[in-house]
PDB file of C-alpha atoms in Angstrom:
ATOM      1  CA  UNK A   1      43.873-189.332-281.631  1.00 49.00           C
ATOM      2  CA  UNK A   2      41.280-188.950-278.508  1.00 71.00           C
ATOM      3  CA  UNK A   3      42.844-188.943-274.239  1.00 86.00           C
ATOM      4  CA  UNK A   4      46.444-187.554-273.295  1.00 89.00           C
ATOM      5  CA  UNK A   5      50.220-189.403-273.192  1.00 95.00           C
ATOM      6  CA  UNK A   6      50.972-189.160-269.082  1.00 97.00           C
ATOM      7  CA  UNK A   7      53.548-190.524-267.458  1.00 97.00           C
ATOM      8  CA  UNK A   8      52.342-191.547-263.914  1.00 97.00           C
ATOM      9  CA  UNK A   9      53.744-192.251-260.155  1.00 98.00           C
ATOM     10  CA  UNK A  10      51.992-195.597-259.193  1.00 98.00           C
ATOM     11  CA  UNK A  11      51.024-195.119-255.584  1.00 98.00           C
ATOM     12  CA  UNK A  12      49.820-197.788-254.450  1.00 98.00           C
ATOM     13  CA  UNK A  13      50.313-201.254-256.299  1.00 98.00           C
ATOM     14  CA  UNK A  14      48.384-204.613-254.508  1.00 97.00           C
ATOM     15  CA  UNK A  15      47.974-207.882-255.414  1.00 96.00           C
ATOM     16  CA  UNK A  16      43.521-208.148-254.779  1.00 94.00           C
ATOM     17  CA  UNK A  17      42.675-212.199-255.940  1.00 90.00           C
ATOM     18  CA  UNK A  18      43.375-214.650-258.137  1.00 89.00           C
ATOM     19  CA  UNK A  19      46.513-213.455-260.081  1.00 92.00           C
ATOM     20  CA  UNK A  20      44.770-210.368-259.605  1.00 94.00           C
ATOM     21  CA  UNK A  21      46.099-206.519-259.455  1.00 97.00           C
ATOM     22  CA  UNK A  22      45.015-202.896-258.093  1.00 97.00           C
ATOM     23  CA  UNK A  23      47.380-199.625-259.314  1.00 98.00           C
ATOM     24  CA  UNK A  24      46.302-196.225-258.365  1.00 98.00           C
ATOM     25  CA  UNK A  25      48.410-193.938-260.747  1.00 98.00           C
ATOM     26  CA  UNK A  26      48.951-190.167-260.220  1.00 98.00           C
ATOM     27  CA  UNK A  27      47.160-189.198-262.862  1.00 98.00           C
ATOM     28  CA  UNK A  28      45.765-186.064-262.974  1.00 97.00           C
ATOM     29  CA  UNK A  29      44.632-185.070-266.781  1.00 97.00           C
ATOM     30  CA  UNK A  30      44.475-188.246-267.676  1.00 98.00           C
ATOM     31  CA  UNK A  31      41.289-188.720-264.205  1.00 97.00           C
ATOM     32  CA  UNK A  32      40.149-185.344-264.441  1.00 97.00           C
ATOM     33  CA  UNK A  33      38.410-187.292-268.536  1.00 96.00           C
ATOM     34  CA  UNK A  34      37.677-190.315-267.762  1.00 97.00           C
ATOM     35  CA  UNK A  35      34.130-192.437-267.516  1.00 97.00           C
ATOM     36  CA  UNK A  36      32.773-194.923-267.327  1.00 97.00           C
ATOM     37  CA  UNK A  37      32.986-197.840-269.788  1.00 97.00           C
ATOM     38  CA  UNK A  38      36.656-195.799-271.102  1.00 97.00           C
ATOM     39  CA  UNK A  39      39.782-197.343-270.579  1.00 96.00           C
ATOM     40  CA  UNK A  40      43.766-196.786-271.048  1.00 96.00           C
ATOM     41  CA  UNK A  41      46.286-198.357-272.872  1.00 94.00           C
ATOM     42  CA  UNK A  42      49.089-198.857-271.033  1.00 95.00           C
ATOM     43  CA  UNK A  43      53.002-198.936-271.494  1.00 93.00           C
ATOM     44  CA  UNK A  44      55.190-201.763-269.184  1.00 90.00           C
ATOM     45  CA  UNK A  45      58.286-200.485-268.649  1.00 83.00           C
ATOM     46  CA  UNK A  46      59.614-203.689-270.190  1.00 83.00           C
ATOM     47  CA  UNK A  47      62.125-202.818-273.237  1.00 84.00           C
ATOM     48  CA  UNK A  48      61.150-205.961-274.732  1.00 86.00           C
ATOM     49  CA  UNK A  49      57.156-205.700-274.446  1.00 86.00           C
ATOM     50  CA  UNK A  50      56.581-202.383-277.460  1.00 87.00           C
ATOM     51  CA  UNK A  51      52.753-202.851-277.638  1.00 87.00           C
ATOM     52  CA  UNK A  52      51.229-200.845-275.207  1.00 90.00           C
ATOM     53  CA  UNK A  53      48.823-203.400-272.711  1.00 90.00           C
ATOM     54  CA  UNK A  54      44.382-202.046-272.424  1.00 92.00           C
ATOM     55  CA  UNK A  55      43.291-202.005-269.834  1.00 95.00           C
ATOM     56  CA  UNK A  56      39.625-200.500-268.290  1.00 96.00           C
ATOM     57  CA  UNK A  57      39.094-197.374-265.804  1.00 98.00           C
ATOM     58  CA  UNK A  58      37.780-198.528-262.361  1.00 98.00           C
ATOM     59  CA  UNK A  59      37.834-195.493-260.478  1.00 98.00           C
ATOM     60  CA  UNK A  60      38.726-192.259-261.063  1.00 98.00           C
ATOM     61  CA  UNK A  61      39.599-188.991-258.523  1.00 97.00           C
ATOM     62  CA  UNK A  62      39.630-185.860-260.128  1.00 96.00           C
ATOM     63  CA  UNK A  63      40.364-184.304-256.933  1.00 97.00           C
ATOM     64  CA  UNK A  64      43.568-186.205-255.952  1.00 97.00           C
ATOM     65  CA  UNK A  65      45.048-186.540-259.534  1.00 98.00           C
ATOM     66  CA  UNK A  66      44.148-189.975-258.990  1.00 98.00           C
ATOM     67  CA  UNK A  67      43.076-193.411-261.684  1.00 98.00           C
ATOM     68  CA  UNK A  68      42.189-197.388-260.471  1.00 98.00           C
ATOM     69  CA  UNK A  69      42.784-199.790-262.487  1.00 98.00           C
ATOM     70  CA  UNK A  70      42.425-203.950-261.779  1.00 96.00           C
ATOM     71  CA  UNK A  71      44.362-206.422-263.822  1.00 95.00           C
ATOM     72  CA  UNK A  72      45.036-209.823-264.970  1.00 94.00           C
ATOM     73  CA  UNK A  73      47.679-211.427-265.146  1.00 94.00           C
ATOM     74  CA  UNK A  74      47.455-212.922-268.795  1.00 91.00           C
ATOM     75  CA  UNK A  75      50.805-213.421-270.822  1.00 90.00           C
ATOM     76  CA  UNK A  76      54.555-212.329-270.132  1.00 91.00           C
ATOM     77  CA  UNK A  77      53.323-208.321-270.251  1.00 90.00           C
ATOM     78  CA  UNK A  78      50.576-208.509-267.796  1.00 93.00           C
ATOM     79  CA  UNK A  79      53.600-209.751-265.816  1.00 94.00           C
ATOM     80  CA  UNK A  80      56.416-207.972-266.451  1.00 93.00           C
ATOM     81  CA  UNK A  81      53.797-205.278-265.090  1.00 95.00           C
ATOM     82  CA  UNK A  82      52.660-207.014-261.568  1.00 96.00           C
ATOM     83  CA  UNK A  83      56.785-205.938-260.862  1.00 95.00           C
ATOM     84  CA  UNK A  84      55.735-202.463-260.972  1.00 95.00           C
ATOM     85  CA  UNK A  85      57.112-201.408-257.301  1.00 96.00           C
ATOM     86  CA  UNK A  86      54.695-198.071-255.694  1.00 98.00           C
ATOM     87  CA  UNK A  87      56.926-194.664-257.083  1.00 97.00           C
ATOM     88  CA  UNK A  88      57.998-195.938-260.268  1.00 97.00           C
ATOM     89  CA  UNK A  89      56.659-194.367-263.126  1.00 97.00           C
ATOM     90  CA  UNK A  90      54.161-195.352-265.555  1.00 96.00           C
ATOM     91  CA  UNK A  91      53.228-194.506-269.601  1.00 96.00           C
ATOM     92  CA  UNK A  92      49.566-194.293-269.986  1.00 96.00           C
ATOM     93  CA  UNK A  93      47.430-193.316-272.839  1.00 95.00           C
ATOM     94  CA  UNK A  94      43.656-192.483-272.670  1.00 95.00           C
ATOM     95  CA  UNK A  95      40.920-191.887-271.373  1.00 96.00           C
ATOM     96  CA  UNK A  96      39.941-193.702-274.764  1.00 95.00           C
ATOM     97  CA  UNK A  97      36.739-195.195-275.854  1.00 94.00           C
ATOM     98  CA  UNK A  98      32.982-195.110-275.358  1.00 96.00           C
ATOM     99  CA  UNK A  99      31.110-194.425-272.438  1.00 97.00           C
ATOM    100  CA  UNK A 100      28.758-196.065-270.663  1.00 97.00           C
ATOM    101  CA  UNK A 101      25.102-193.539-270.861  1.00 94.00           C
ATOM    102  CA  UNK A 102      24.453-193.491-267.108  1.00 96.00           C
ATOM    103  CA  UNK A 103      20.799-191.629-267.377  1.00 96.00           C
ATOM    104  CA  UNK A 104      18.409-193.633-266.680  1.00 97.00           C
ATOM    105  CA  UNK A 105      16.613-193.834-263.072  1.00 98.00           C
ATOM    106  CA  UNK A 106      17.413-198.227-262.668  1.00 98.00           C
ATOM    107  CA  UNK A 107      20.984-199.397-264.598  1.00 98.00           C
ATOM    108  CA  UNK A 108      21.663-203.147-263.184  1.00 98.00           C
ATOM    109  CA  UNK A 109      24.988-202.899-264.294  1.00 98.00           C
ATOM    110  CA  UNK A 110      26.813-207.802-265.168  1.00 98.00           C
ATOM    111  CA  UNK A 111      29.927-208.012-264.816  1.00 95.00           C
ATOM    112  CA  UNK A 112      32.887-211.259-265.045  1.00 91.00           C
ATOM    113  CA  UNK A 113      36.054-211.941-264.828  1.00 87.00           C
ATOM    114  CA  UNK A 114      38.109-207.989-264.655  1.00 90.00           C
ATOM    115  CA  UNK A 115      34.806-207.512-266.348  1.00 91.00           C
ATOM    116  CA  UNK A 116      33.925-206.271-263.264  1.00 95.00           C
ATOM    117  CA  UNK A 117      36.332-203.720-263.489  1.00 96.00           C
ATOM    118  CA  UNK A 118      33.769-201.086-265.438  1.00 97.00           C
ATOM    119  CA  UNK A 119      31.113-201.536-264.068  1.00 98.00           C
ATOM    120  CA  UNK A 120      33.166-200.762-260.982  1.00 98.00           C
ATOM    121  CA  UNK A 121      33.641-197.412-261.873  1.00 98.00           C
ATOM    122  CA  UNK A 122      29.843-197.043-263.056  1.00 98.00           C
ATOM    123  CA  UNK A 123      28.715-198.352-260.012  1.00 98.00           C
ATOM    124  CA  UNK A 124      31.210-195.008-257.794  1.00 97.00           C
ATOM    125  CA  UNK A 125      30.129-192.416-260.056  1.00 97.00           C
ATOM    126  CA  UNK A 126      26.255-193.731-259.519  1.00 98.00           C
ATOM    127  CA  UNK A 127      23.560-191.492-257.593  1.00 98.00           C
ATOM    128  CA  UNK A 128      22.000-194.183-254.069  1.00 98.00           C
ATOM    129  CA  UNK A 129      20.255-196.260-255.467  1.00 98.00           C
ATOM    130  CA  UNK A 130      20.330-195.562-258.989  1.00 98.00           C
ATOM    131  CA  UNK A 131      22.812-198.957-259.518  1.00 98.00           C
ATOM    132  CA  UNK A 132      21.750-202.977-258.721  1.00 98.00           C
ATOM    133  CA  UNK A 133      25.435-204.513-259.322  1.00 98.00           C
ATOM    134  CA  UNK A 134      25.209-208.705-261.053  1.00 98.00           C
ATOM    135  CA  UNK A 135      28.455-210.014-260.122  1.00 97.00           C
ATOM    136  CA  UNK A 136      29.980-214.508-260.418  1.00 92.00           C
ATOM    137  CA  UNK A 137      32.850-215.118-259.963  1.00 89.00           C
ATOM    138  CA  UNK A 138      33.655-220.223-260.069  1.00 89.00           C
ATOM    139  CA  UNK A 139      34.019-219.352-256.398  1.00 90.00           C
ATOM    140  CA  UNK A 140      34.241-217.086-253.071  1.00 91.00           C
ATOM    141  CA  UNK A 141      37.825-216.304-253.651  1.00 89.00           C
ATOM    142  CA  UNK A 142      36.974-214.797-256.838  1.00 87.00           C
ATOM    143  CA  UNK A 143      34.649-212.673-255.881  1.00 91.00           C
ATOM    144  CA  UNK A 144      36.691-210.605-253.420  1.00 92.00           C
ATOM    145  CA  UNK A 145      35.764-207.350-255.973  1.00 94.00           C
ATOM    146  CA  UNK A 146      31.859-207.084-253.753  1.00 95.00           C
ATOM    147  CA  UNK A 147      33.932-205.465-251.169  1.00 95.00           C
ATOM    148  CA  UNK A 148      35.268-202.933-253.307  1.00 96.00           C
ATOM    149  CA  UNK A 149      31.521-201.734-254.207  1.00 97.00           C
ATOM    150  CA  UNK A 150      30.042-198.034-252.762  1.00 97.00           C
ATOM    151  CA  UNK A 151      27.567-199.161-249.996  1.00 97.00           C
ATOM    152  CA  UNK A 152      25.346-196.398-252.363  1.00 97.00           C
ATOM    153  CA  UNK A 153      23.918-199.470-254.524  1.00 98.00           C
ATOM    154  CA  UNK A 154      20.539-199.916-254.775  1.00 98.00           C
ATOM    155  CA  UNK A 155      21.831-204.028-254.536  1.00 97.00           C
ATOM    156  CA  UNK A 156      24.213-206.075-254.843  1.00 98.00           C
ATOM    157  CA  UNK A 157      24.340-209.514-256.167  1.00 97.00           C
ATOM    158  CA  UNK A 158      27.330-211.851-256.169  1.00 97.00           C
ATOM    159  CA  UNK A 159      26.630-215.974-257.271  1.00 95.00           C
ATOM    160  CA  UNK A 160      29.949-218.772-257.274  1.00 94.00           C
ATOM    161  CA  UNK A 161      29.539-221.624-259.456  1.00 90.00           C
ATOM    162  CA  UNK A 162      30.092-223.673-256.356  1.00 92.00           C
ATOM    163  CA  UNK A 163      27.579-222.132-253.890  1.00 93.00           C
ATOM    164  CA  UNK A 164      30.364-220.936-251.901  1.00 93.00           C
ATOM    165  CA  UNK A 165      29.278-217.657-251.506  1.00 94.00           C
ATOM    166  CA  UNK A 166      26.025-215.546-252.423  1.00 93.00           C
ATOM    167  CA  UNK A 167      24.117-217.494-254.247  1.00 95.00           C
ATOM    168  CA  UNK A 168      25.129-220.390-256.096  1.00 94.00           C
ATOM    169  CA  UNK A 169      24.649-220.749-259.919  1.00 91.00           C
ATOM    170  CA  UNK A 170      26.319-218.069-262.855  1.00 91.00           C
ATOM    171  CA  UNK A 171      25.456-214.387-262.936  1.00 92.00           C
ATOM    172  CA  UNK A 172      23.040-214.208-265.537  1.00 95.00           C
ATOM    173  CA  UNK A 173      21.004-216.162-263.810  1.00 94.00           C
ATOM    174  CA  UNK A 174      19.625-214.251-261.609  1.00 96.00           C
ATOM    175  CA  UNK A 175      18.025-211.583-264.173  1.00 97.00           C
ATOM    176  CA  UNK A 176      14.394-213.640-265.285  1.00 96.00           C
ATOM    177  CA  UNK A 177      13.571-212.568-261.559  1.00 96.00           C
ATOM    178  CA  UNK A 178      14.926-209.645-261.846  1.00 97.00           C
ATOM    179  CA  UNK A 179      13.622-207.799-264.557  1.00 97.00           C
ATOM    180  CA  UNK A 180      10.270-209.579-263.666  1.00 96.00           C
ATOM    181  CA  UNK A 181      10.578-207.938-260.090  1.00 95.00           C
ATOM    182  CA  UNK A 182      12.105-204.749-260.404  1.00 94.00           C
ATOM    183  CA  UNK A 183      11.779-201.942-263.145  1.00 97.00           C
ATOM    184  CA  UNK A 184      14.774-202.012-264.653  1.00 98.00           C
ATOM    185  CA  UNK A 185      15.677-199.065-266.822  1.00 98.00           C
ATOM    186  CA  UNK A 186      19.366-199.439-269.105  1.00 98.00           C
ATOM    187  CA  UNK A 187      21.692-203.580-268.701  1.00 98.00           C
ATOM    188  CA  UNK A 188      25.320-202.657-268.643  1.00 98.00           C
ATOM    189  CA  UNK A 189      27.238-205.175-269.348  1.00 97.00           C
ATOM    190  CA  UNK A 190      31.228-206.506-269.552  1.00 96.00           C
ATOM    191  CA  UNK A 191      32.793-209.694-268.753  1.00 92.00           C
ATOM    192  CA  UNK A 192      33.278-213.353-270.623  1.00 91.00           C
ATOM    193  CA  UNK A 193      31.385-213.535-274.430  1.00 91.00           C
ATOM    194  CA  UNK A 194      28.535-215.395-274.266  1.00 94.00           C
ATOM    195  CA  UNK A 195      28.571-213.747-270.520  1.00 94.00           C
ATOM    196  CA  UNK A 196      27.260-210.893-272.953  1.00 95.00           C
ATOM    197  CA  UNK A 197      25.528-212.326-275.377  1.00 96.00           C
ATOM    198  CA  UNK A 198      23.669-214.650-273.109  1.00 97.00           C
ATOM    199  CA  UNK A 199      22.947-211.173-271.409  1.00 97.00           C
ATOM    200  CA  UNK A 200      21.688-209.470-273.747  1.00 97.00           C
ATOM    201  CA  UNK A 201      18.451-211.741-274.750  1.00 97.00           C
ATOM    202  CA  UNK A 202      18.093-211.712-272.845  1.00 97.00           C
ATOM    203  CA  UNK A 203      17.685-208.009-270.916  1.00 98.00           C
ATOM    204  CA  UNK A 204      16.395-208.026-275.464  1.00 97.00           C
ATOM    205  CA  UNK A 205      13.289-210.706-274.059  1.00 97.00           C
ATOM    206  CA  UNK A 206      12.916-208.109-270.789  1.00 97.00           C
ATOM    207  CA  UNK A 207      12.184-205.348-272.816  1.00 97.00           C
ATOM    208  CA  UNK A 208      15.263-203.361-271.930  1.00 98.00           C
ATOM    209  CA  UNK A 209      17.788-200.979-273.626  1.00 97.00           C
ATOM    210  CA  UNK A 210      21.001-203.125-272.680  1.00 98.00           C
ATOM    211  CA  UNK A 211      24.518-201.270-273.510  1.00 98.00           C
ATOM    212  CA  UNK A 212      28.233-204.133-273.987  1.00 97.00           C
ATOM    213  CA  UNK A 213      31.949-202.533-273.378  1.00 96.00           C
ATOM    214  CA  UNK A 214      33.179-205.299-275.718  1.00 92.00           C
ATOM    215  CA  UNK A 215      36.584-206.994-274.263  1.00 84.00           C
ATOM    216  CA  UNK A 216      39.224-207.675-278.306  1.00 81.00           C
ATOM    217  CA  UNK A 217      43.178-207.454-277.924  1.00 79.00           C
ATOM    218  CA  UNK A 218      44.423-204.080-279.268  1.00 78.00           C
ATOM    219  CA  UNK A 219      47.027-203.079-280.849  1.00 77.00           C
ATOM    220  CA  UNK A 220      47.578-199.372-280.616  1.00 78.00           C
ATOM    221  CA  UNK A 221      43.973-198.274-279.104  1.00 79.00           C
ATOM    222  CA  UNK A 222      43.590-195.704-281.945  1.00 77.00           C
ATOM    223  CA  UNK A 223      42.067-196.485-284.436  1.00 83.00           C
ATOM    224  CA  UNK A 224      45.473-197.337-287.305  1.00 84.00           C
ATOM    225  CA  UNK A 225      45.924-201.420-286.335  1.00 85.00           C
ATOM    226  CA  UNK A 226      43.024-202.937-287.011  1.00 85.00           C
ATOM    227  CA  UNK A 227      42.995-205.152-284.386  1.00 83.00           C
ATOM    228  CA  UNK A 228      40.312-204.752-282.593  1.00 89.00           C
ATOM    229  CA  UNK A 229      37.405-205.107-285.152  1.00 92.00           C
ATOM    230  CA  UNK A 230      33.830-206.842-283.774  1.00 92.00           C
ATOM    231  CA  UNK A 231      31.007-207.991-286.258  1.00 92.00           C
ATOM    232  CA  UNK A 232      28.360-204.701-286.835  1.00 95.00           C
ATOM    233  CA  UNK A 233      24.377-206.759-287.142  1.00 93.00           C
ATOM    234  CA  UNK A 234      23.455-204.681-289.446  1.00 93.00           C
ATOM    235  CA  UNK A 235      25.811-206.616-291.708  1.00 92.00           C
ATOM    236  CA  UNK A 236      27.561-203.950-293.398  1.00 92.00           C
ATOM    237  CA  UNK A 237      31.916-204.489-292.103  1.00 92.00           C
ATOM    238  CA  UNK A 238      33.016-203.446-288.678  1.00 94.00           C
ATOM    239  CA  UNK A 239      33.672-201.361-286.134  1.00 93.00           C
ATOM    240  CA  UNK A 240      36.479-200.684-284.743  1.00 92.00           C
ATOM    241  CA  UNK A 241      36.365-201.774-280.918  1.00 92.00           C
ATOM    242  CA  UNK A 242      38.701-199.218-279.362  1.00 88.00           C
ATOM    243  CA  UNK A 243      38.105-196.463-281.625  1.00 90.00           C
ATOM    244  CA  UNK A 244      33.977-196.995-282.104  1.00 93.00           C
ATOM    245  CA  UNK A 245      33.884-198.712-278.852  1.00 93.00           C
ATOM    246  CA  UNK A 246      33.933-200.309-276.279  1.00 95.00           C
ATOM    247  CA  UNK A 247      30.840-200.171-275.157  1.00 97.00           C
ATOM    248  CA  UNK A 248      27.904-200.318-277.590  1.00 97.00           C
ATOM    249  CA  UNK A 249      25.043-200.579-277.849  1.00 97.00           C
ATOM    250  CA  UNK A 250      23.782-204.687-277.985  1.00 97.00           C
ATOM    251  CA  UNK A 251      21.466-204.130-280.904  1.00 96.00           C
ATOM    252  CA  UNK A 252      25.041-202.685-283.189  1.00 96.00           C
ATOM    253  CA  UNK A 253      27.229-205.630-282.578  1.00 95.00           C
ATOM    254  CA  UNK A 254      27.728-209.548-283.093  1.00 93.00           C
ATOM    255  CA  UNK A 255      28.195-211.104-279.800  1.00 92.00           C
TER     256      UNK A 255
END
């Protein structure tokens, strides 16, 4: 089993968007090891919820021993989690899973929904000018993420479905022109399945390598329960997203 079971104190917990919460936890051991693309399995402090919740890491400060997660309320478990207070102790298992390869000169990160969190972590670890980030939402209220990204990005492109902020349209709609105008060495994407599928195909058409971060329901988080499997593109069975992923080469998995 990879990762550590570590209990940490919640230092910041606040609502940052529609049903979306940001939590900073003092977890020195996990923060020291965490890499962009990995996740933590969080235990909700409520005896009604036995299984942990897998949540992408949005940031880690090894010097301060702080780990940041951003999550959306999608059920009763995360609803209970949103009621936890600053000063409460929370039980986490992590860091788990594979991470994004960041050794390229120009990386384009594409994110949607809470799938923006691992792209945010990447941007915080990237060298100045190394990343262009493309994020999208239904309206201005949903792209609060724009204020969380560092100024060191090469470019930040924001799209909204209704045109209330940034470019009107879906995030993937800007990619073909971006690939034509810029030399892109790699694309990294996390978000809704259809968005990742289209992004991966656009990257392939432009002959740009693409990494995808798969989102799945996870029971154990350590490769035992088989609740998070995804199909291999070569037809040779399945991958365990929690153990073999969540980050894969787009050519390895069926999106």
